[in-house]
């Protein structure tokens, strides 16, 4: 009856695994550092990770919109259902046609499914590829003034845990956003207000962004992929708010200002 949490050491998976463990549920971390190790690029590692598993939190790495993701999700989903998985909760991305092909694979798998189609995470600024920029005080991105409804990972976690452990979420596609549209300049202002430091947004070219991301430790491949997301996905298609968090949990989504206040210490060092 094990629940496999893929990406179980990452932003969403780590929190989900902790919450399931606190509920005394048997959890297996599915990642390269898990036991047994799970590696998307080595399919021989998949059967051991799925052994005895009945539910899976399915988060892909690096991104469902990247080349190869669909083939991996299709093969993994087929194997999971064949070996006894009955419930799949997929972490997906909003406005990404490639991600939506993976969603369909999960929806047609024969297992109970829930899709969490998410906008950009607030925690990209506190735990991921934008943390270094915030610490430097300059968020330099190939983005315009198109706003994004940033989503608190804690909301995703609440919904994923509910979908994995409770009834009522099977067959649901939740389109999840935060409660407010924010441009990157407005994000910088929110972070400045929360930290008391001056944090600014500077629009840059794609090449300038890739060079800077690589200097902050992002691999060139990931930097190129992220740059693609900025230019393709942040074109206005996601510049709207949904009530997906309310649909799933019966409460409003968390606001960026609350996230920024709660994480202010992270950016003060
Ligand atoms: N960031 C956003 O704004 C956003 C928005 C919408 C959707 N998403 C989706 O979120 C997903 C990422 O989830 P996340 O942000 O919770 O994770 P994350 O913080 O990016 O962490 C990545 C996780 O994947 C594992 N991992 C890395 N390389 C791996 C590999 N080759 N094989 C197996 N596991 C590997 C890592 O653990 P190990 O190092 O131990 O392997 C870690 O647990 C992506 O599919 C993305 O499309 C992100």
Coordinates of C-alpha atoms and ligand atoms in Angstrom, one line a residue:
X1 CA 0.0 0.0 0.0
X2 CA 3.0 2.3 -0.5
X3 CA 2.7 5.8 -1.8
X4 CA 5.5 6.7 -4.2
X5 CA 6.4 10.4 -4.2
X6 CA 8.3 11.2 -7.3
X7 CA 10.6 14.2 -6.9
X8 CA 10.2 13.5 -3.2
X9 CA 13.1 15.7 -2.2
X10 CA 12.0 18.7 -4.3
X11 CA 9.8 21.7 -3.6
X12 CA 6.4 19.9 -3.8
X13 CA 7.5 16.3 -3.2
X14 CA 9.5 16.9 0.0
X15 CA 6.5 18.6 1.7
X16 CA 4.1 15.9 0.4
X17 CA 6.3 13.1 1.7
X18 CA 6.6 14.8 5.1
X19 CA 2.9 15.3 5.4
X20 CA 2.1 11.7 4.4
X21 CA 4.7 10.4 6.8
X22 CA 3.1 12.5 9.6
X23 CA -0.2 10.7 8.8
X24 CA 1.7 7.4 9.4
X25 CA 1.3 6.4 5.7
X26 CA 4.0 4.3 4.0
X27 CA 5.9 6.6 1.7
X28 CA 8.7 5.9 -0.8
X29 CA 10.8 8.8 -2.1
X30 CA 11.2 8.5 -5.9
X31 CA 14.4 10.4 -6.9
X32 CA 18.0 9.7 -7.6
X33 CA 18.8 10.0 -3.9
X34 CA 15.9 7.7 -2.9
X35 CA 16.2 4.1 -1.8
X36 CA 16.0 2.4 -4.2
X37 CA 17.2 5.2 -6.5
X38 CA 14.8 6.3 -9.2
X39 CA 16.2 7.9 -12.3
X40 CA 13.9 9.2 -15.1
X41 CA 16.8 8.6 -17.6
X42 CA 17.3 5.0 -16.6
X43 CA 14.1 2.9 -17.0
X44 CA 15.7 -0.1 -15.3
X45 CA 15.2 1.8 -12.0
X46 CA 11.5 2.2 -12.4
X47 CA 10.2 -1.3 -11.5
X48 CA 11.9 -1.4 -8.0
X49 CA 10.5 2.1 -7.2
X50 CA 7.0 0.9 -8.1
X51 CA 7.2 -2.4 -6.2
X52 CA 4.2 -2.6 -3.8
X53 CA 3.0 0.9 -4.8
X54 CA -0.7 1.6 -5.0
X55 CA -0.6 5.4 -5.4
X56 CA 1.9 7.8 -7.1
X57 CA 2.5 11.5 -6.8
X58 CA 3.8 12.0 -10.3
X59 CA 6.1 15.0 -10.7
X60 CA 8.5 15.0 -13.6
X61 CA 12.0 16.5 -13.8
X62 CA 13.1 18.9 -15.3
X63 CA 9.7 19.9 -16.8
X64 CA 6.8 18.3 -18.6
X65 CA 7.3 20.8 -21.4
X66 CA 10.8 19.7 -22.1
X67 CA 11.6 17.2 -24.9
X68 CA 11.3 13.5 -23.9
X69 CA 8.9 14.2 -21.0
X70 CA 5.8 12.8 -22.8
X71 CA 7.5 9.5 -23.7
X72 CA 8.7 9.0 -20.1
X73 CA 5.3 9.8 -18.6
X74 CA 3.6 7.5 -21.0
X75 CA 6.0 4.6 -20.3
X76 CA 6.0 5.2 -16.6
X77 CA 2.2 5.4 -16.3
X78 CA 1.7 2.2 -18.3
X79 CA 4.2 0.4 -16.1
X80 CA 2.7 1.8 -12.9
X81 CA -0.8 0.7 -13.8
X82 CA 0.4 -2.7 -15.0
X83 CA 2.2 -3.3 -11.6
X84 CA -0.7 -2.3 -9.3
X85 CA -0.9 1.5 -9.0
X86 CA -4.5 2.5 -8.7
X87 CA -4.2 6.2 -8.1
X88 CA -2.1 8.9 -9.9
X89 CA -1.8 12.5 -8.9
X90 CA 0.0 14.4 -11.7
X91 CA 1.8 17.7 -11.2
X92 CA 1.4 19.6 -14.5
X93 CA 2.1 23.1 -15.9
X94 CA -0.4 25.7 -17.1
X95 CA -0.4 26.8 -20.7
X96 CA 2.1 24.1 -21.8
X97 CA 0.7 22.0 -24.8
X98 CA 3.5 19.4 -24.2
X99 CA 2.4 19.0 -20.6
X100 CA -1.2 18.6 -21.6
X101 CA -0.3 15.6 -23.8
X102 CA 1.1 14.0 -20.6
X103 CA -2.1 14.9 -18.7
X104 CA -4.1 13.0 -21.3
X105 CA -1.9 9.9 -20.9
X106 CA -2.6 9.9 -17.2
X107 CA -6.3 10.6 -17.7
X108 CA -6.6 7.6 -20.1
X109 CA -4.4 5.2 -17.9
X110 CA -7.3 3.4 -16.3
X111 CA -6.2 4.5 -12.8
X112 CA -8.0 7.0 -10.7
X113 CA -6.4 10.3 -11.6
X114 CA -6.1 13.9 -10.4
X115 CA -4.3 16.6 -12.5
X116 CA -2.8 19.6 -10.7
X117 CA -2.2 22.1 -13.6
X118 CA -0.2 24.8 -11.9
X119 CA 0.9 28.3 -12.6
X120 CA 4.4 29.5 -11.7
X121 CA 5.5 28.6 -8.1
X122 CA 6.2 31.4 -5.6
X123 CA 8.9 29.1 -4.2
X124 CA 11.0 29.6 -7.4
X125 CA 12.1 32.8 -5.6
X126 CA 12.9 31.2 -2.3
X127 CA 14.2 27.7 -3.0
X128 CA 15.0 27.4 -6.7
X129 CA 16.5 29.0 -9.7
X130 CA 15.5 32.6 -8.8
X131 CA 16.8 32.5 -5.2
X132 CA 20.3 33.7 -6.2
X133 CA 18.9 36.6 -8.1
X134 CA 16.8 37.7 -5.2
X135 CA 19.8 37.5 -2.9
X136 CA 21.8 39.6 -5.3
X137 CA 18.9 42.1 -5.3
X138 CA 18.4 42.1 -9.1
X139 CA 15.9 39.8 -10.8
X140 CA 17.1 39.9 -14.4
X141 CA 14.8 37.8 -16.7
X142 CA 13.8 37.7 -20.3
X143 CA 10.3 38.6 -19.3
X144 CA 8.0 41.6 -20.1
X145 CA 5.3 43.2 -18.0
X146 CA 2.9 40.3 -18.7
X147 CA 1.6 39.3 -15.2
X148 CA 1.6 35.8 -13.8
X149 CA -0.7 34.5 -11.0
X150 CA 2.1 33.0 -8.8
X151 CA 1.0 29.9 -6.8
X152 CA 2.1 28.9 -3.3
X153 CA 3.6 25.4 -3.3
X154 CA 1.8 24.9 0.1
X155 CA -1.5 25.0 -1.8
X156 CA -0.4 22.3 -4.2
X157 CA 0.8 20.2 -1.3
X158 CA -2.6 20.5 0.5
X159 CA -4.4 19.4 -2.7
X160 CA -2.0 16.6 -3.5
X161 CA -2.2 15.1 0.0
X162 CA -6.0 15.3 -0.1
X163 CA -6.1 13.7 -3.6
X164 CA -3.7 10.9 -2.4
X165 CA -5.5 10.2 0.8
X166 CA -9.2 11.2 0.5
X167 CA -12.1 10.5 -1.8
X168 CA -13.7 13.2 -4.0
X169 CA -10.7 14.2 -6.1
X170 CA -10.5 11.4 -8.7
X171 CA -11.3 12.5 -12.2
X172 CA -10.7 16.1 -11.4
X173 CA -8.4 18.5 -13.3
X174 CA -7.6 21.4 -11.0
X175 CA -6.3 24.5 -12.8
X176 CA -4.4 26.2 -10.0
X177 CA -3.3 29.8 -9.6
X178 CA -2.6 32.2 -6.8
X179 CA -5.2 34.9 -6.0
X180 CA -3.4 37.8 -7.7
X181 CA -1.7 38.6 -11.0
X182 CA 1.8 40.1 -10.5
X183 CA 4.4 41.3 -13.0
X184 CA 8.0 40.5 -12.1
X185 CA 8.4 44.2 -11.2
X186 CA 5.6 43.9 -8.8
X187 CA 7.1 40.7 -7.4
X188 CA 10.3 42.6 -6.8
X189 CA 8.3 45.3 -5.0
X190 CA 6.6 42.7 -2.8
X191 CA 10.0 41.1 -1.9
X192 CA 11.5 44.6 -1.2
X193 CA 8.6 45.3 1.2
X194 CA 8.9 42.0 3.0
X195 CA 12.7 42.1 3.4
X196 CA 13.4 45.8 3.8
X197 CA 16.0 45.4 1.0
X198 CA 15.9 47.0 -2.4
X199 CA 15.2 44.2 -4.9
X200 CA 14.6 45.2 -8.5
X201 CA 13.5 43.6 -11.8
X202 CA 15.5 44.2 -14.9
X203 CA 14.3 42.8 -18.3
X204 CA 17.2 41.2 -20.2
X205 CA 17.7 39.4 -23.5
X206 CA 17.5 35.6 -23.6
X207 CA 21.3 35.3 -24.1
X208 CA 22.0 37.6 -21.1
X209 CA 19.6 35.5 -19.0
X210 CA 21.2 32.2 -19.9
X211 CA 24.7 33.5 -19.1
X212 CA 23.6 34.8 -15.7
X213 CA 21.7 31.6 -14.8
X214 CA 24.7 29.5 -15.6
X215 CA 26.8 31.7 -13.4
X216 CA 24.3 31.0 -10.6
X217 CA 24.8 27.2 -11.0
X218 CA 21.9 26.4 -13.4
X219 CA 23.1 24.0 -16.1
X220 CA 23.2 25.4 -19.7
X221 CA 20.4 23.0 -20.8
X222 CA 18.1 23.9 -18.0
X223 CA 18.8 27.6 -18.5
X224 CA 17.9 27.3 -22.2
X225 CA 14.7 25.4 -21.2
X226 CA 13.8 28.0 -18.6
X227 CA 14.4 30.8 -21.1
X228 CA 12.0 29.0 -23.5
X229 CA 9.4 29.0 -20.7
X230 CA 9.8 32.7 -20.2
X231 CA 9.5 33.6 -23.9
X232 CA 6.8 31.0 -24.9
X233 CA 4.6 30.6 -21.8
X234 CA 4.8 34.1 -20.4
X235 CA 3.1 35.6 -23.4
X236 CA -0.2 36.4 -21.7
X237 CA -1.9 33.0 -22.1
X238 CA -1.7 32.4 -18.3
X239 CA -2.5 36.0 -17.3
X240 CA -5.8 35.1 -15.6
X241 CA -6.8 33.8 -12.2
X242 CA -8.7 30.6 -11.5
X243 CA -10.6 29.3 -8.5
X244 CA -8.9 25.9 -8.6
X245 CA -7.6 26.1 -5.0
X246 CA -11.1 26.9 -3.8
X247 CA -12.6 24.1 -5.8
X248 CA -10.2 21.6 -4.4
X249 CA -10.0 22.8 -0.8
X250 CA -12.9 25.1 -0.1
X251 CA -10.6 27.9 0.9
X252 CA -8.8 30.7 -1.0
X253 CA -5.3 30.4 -2.5
X254 CA -2.5 31.9 -0.4
X255 CA -1.3 35.4 -1.4
X256 CA 2.2 36.4 -2.5
X257 CA 2.5 39.0 0.2
X258 CA 1.9 36.3 2.9
X259 CA 4.5 34.0 1.2
X260 CA 7.0 36.9 1.1
X261 CA 6.5 37.7 4.8
X262 CA 6.8 34.1 5.8
X263 CA 10.1 33.6 3.9
X264 CA 11.7 37.0 4.6
X265 CA 14.5 35.4 6.6
X266 CA 15.6 33.4 3.5
X267 CA 16.4 36.6 1.6
X268 CA 18.0 38.5 4.5
X269 CA 21.3 36.5 4.6
Ligands
LIG1 N1 8.6 25.7 -10.8 C1 7.4 26.1 -11.3 O1 7.0 27.3 -11.3 C2 6.5 25.1 -11.9 C3 5.2 25.4 -12.3 C4 4.3 24.4 -12.8 C5 4.8 23.1 -12.9 N2 6.1 22.8 -12.5 C6 6.5 21.4 -12.6 O2 7.1 21.0 -11.3 C7 7.9 19.9 -11.6 C8 9.1 19.9 -10.6 O3 8.5 19.7 -9.3 P1 9.2 20.4 -8.1 O4 9.4 21.9 -8.4 O5 8.4 20.0 -6.9 O6 10.6 19.7 -8.0 P2 12.1 20.4 -7.8 O7 12.1 21.3 -6.7 O8 12.5 20.9 -9.2 O9 13.0 19.1 -7.5 C9 13.3 18.1 -8.4 C10 13.1 16.7 -7.9 O10 13.3 15.8 -8.9 C11 14.4 14.9 -8.5 N3 15.2 14.7 -9.7 C12 16.1 15.5 -10.3 N4 16.6 14.9 -11.4 C13 16.0 13.7 -11.5 C14 16.1 12.6 -12.4 N5 17.0 12.6 -13.4 N6 15.4 11.4 -12.1 C15 14.6 11.3 -11.1 N7 14.4 12.4 -10.2 C16 15.1 13.5 -10.4 C17 15.1 15.6 -7.4 O11 15.7 14.7 -6.5 P3 17.2 14.1 -6.6 O12 18.1 15.2 -6.8 O13 17.3 13.3 -5.4 O14 17.1 13.2 -7.8 C18 14.0 16.4 -6.7 O15 13.3 15.6 -5.8 C19 8.3 20.0 -13.1 O16 7.8 18.9 -13.8 C20 7.7 21.2 -13.6 O17 7.1 21.1 -14.8 C21 6.9 23.7 -12.0

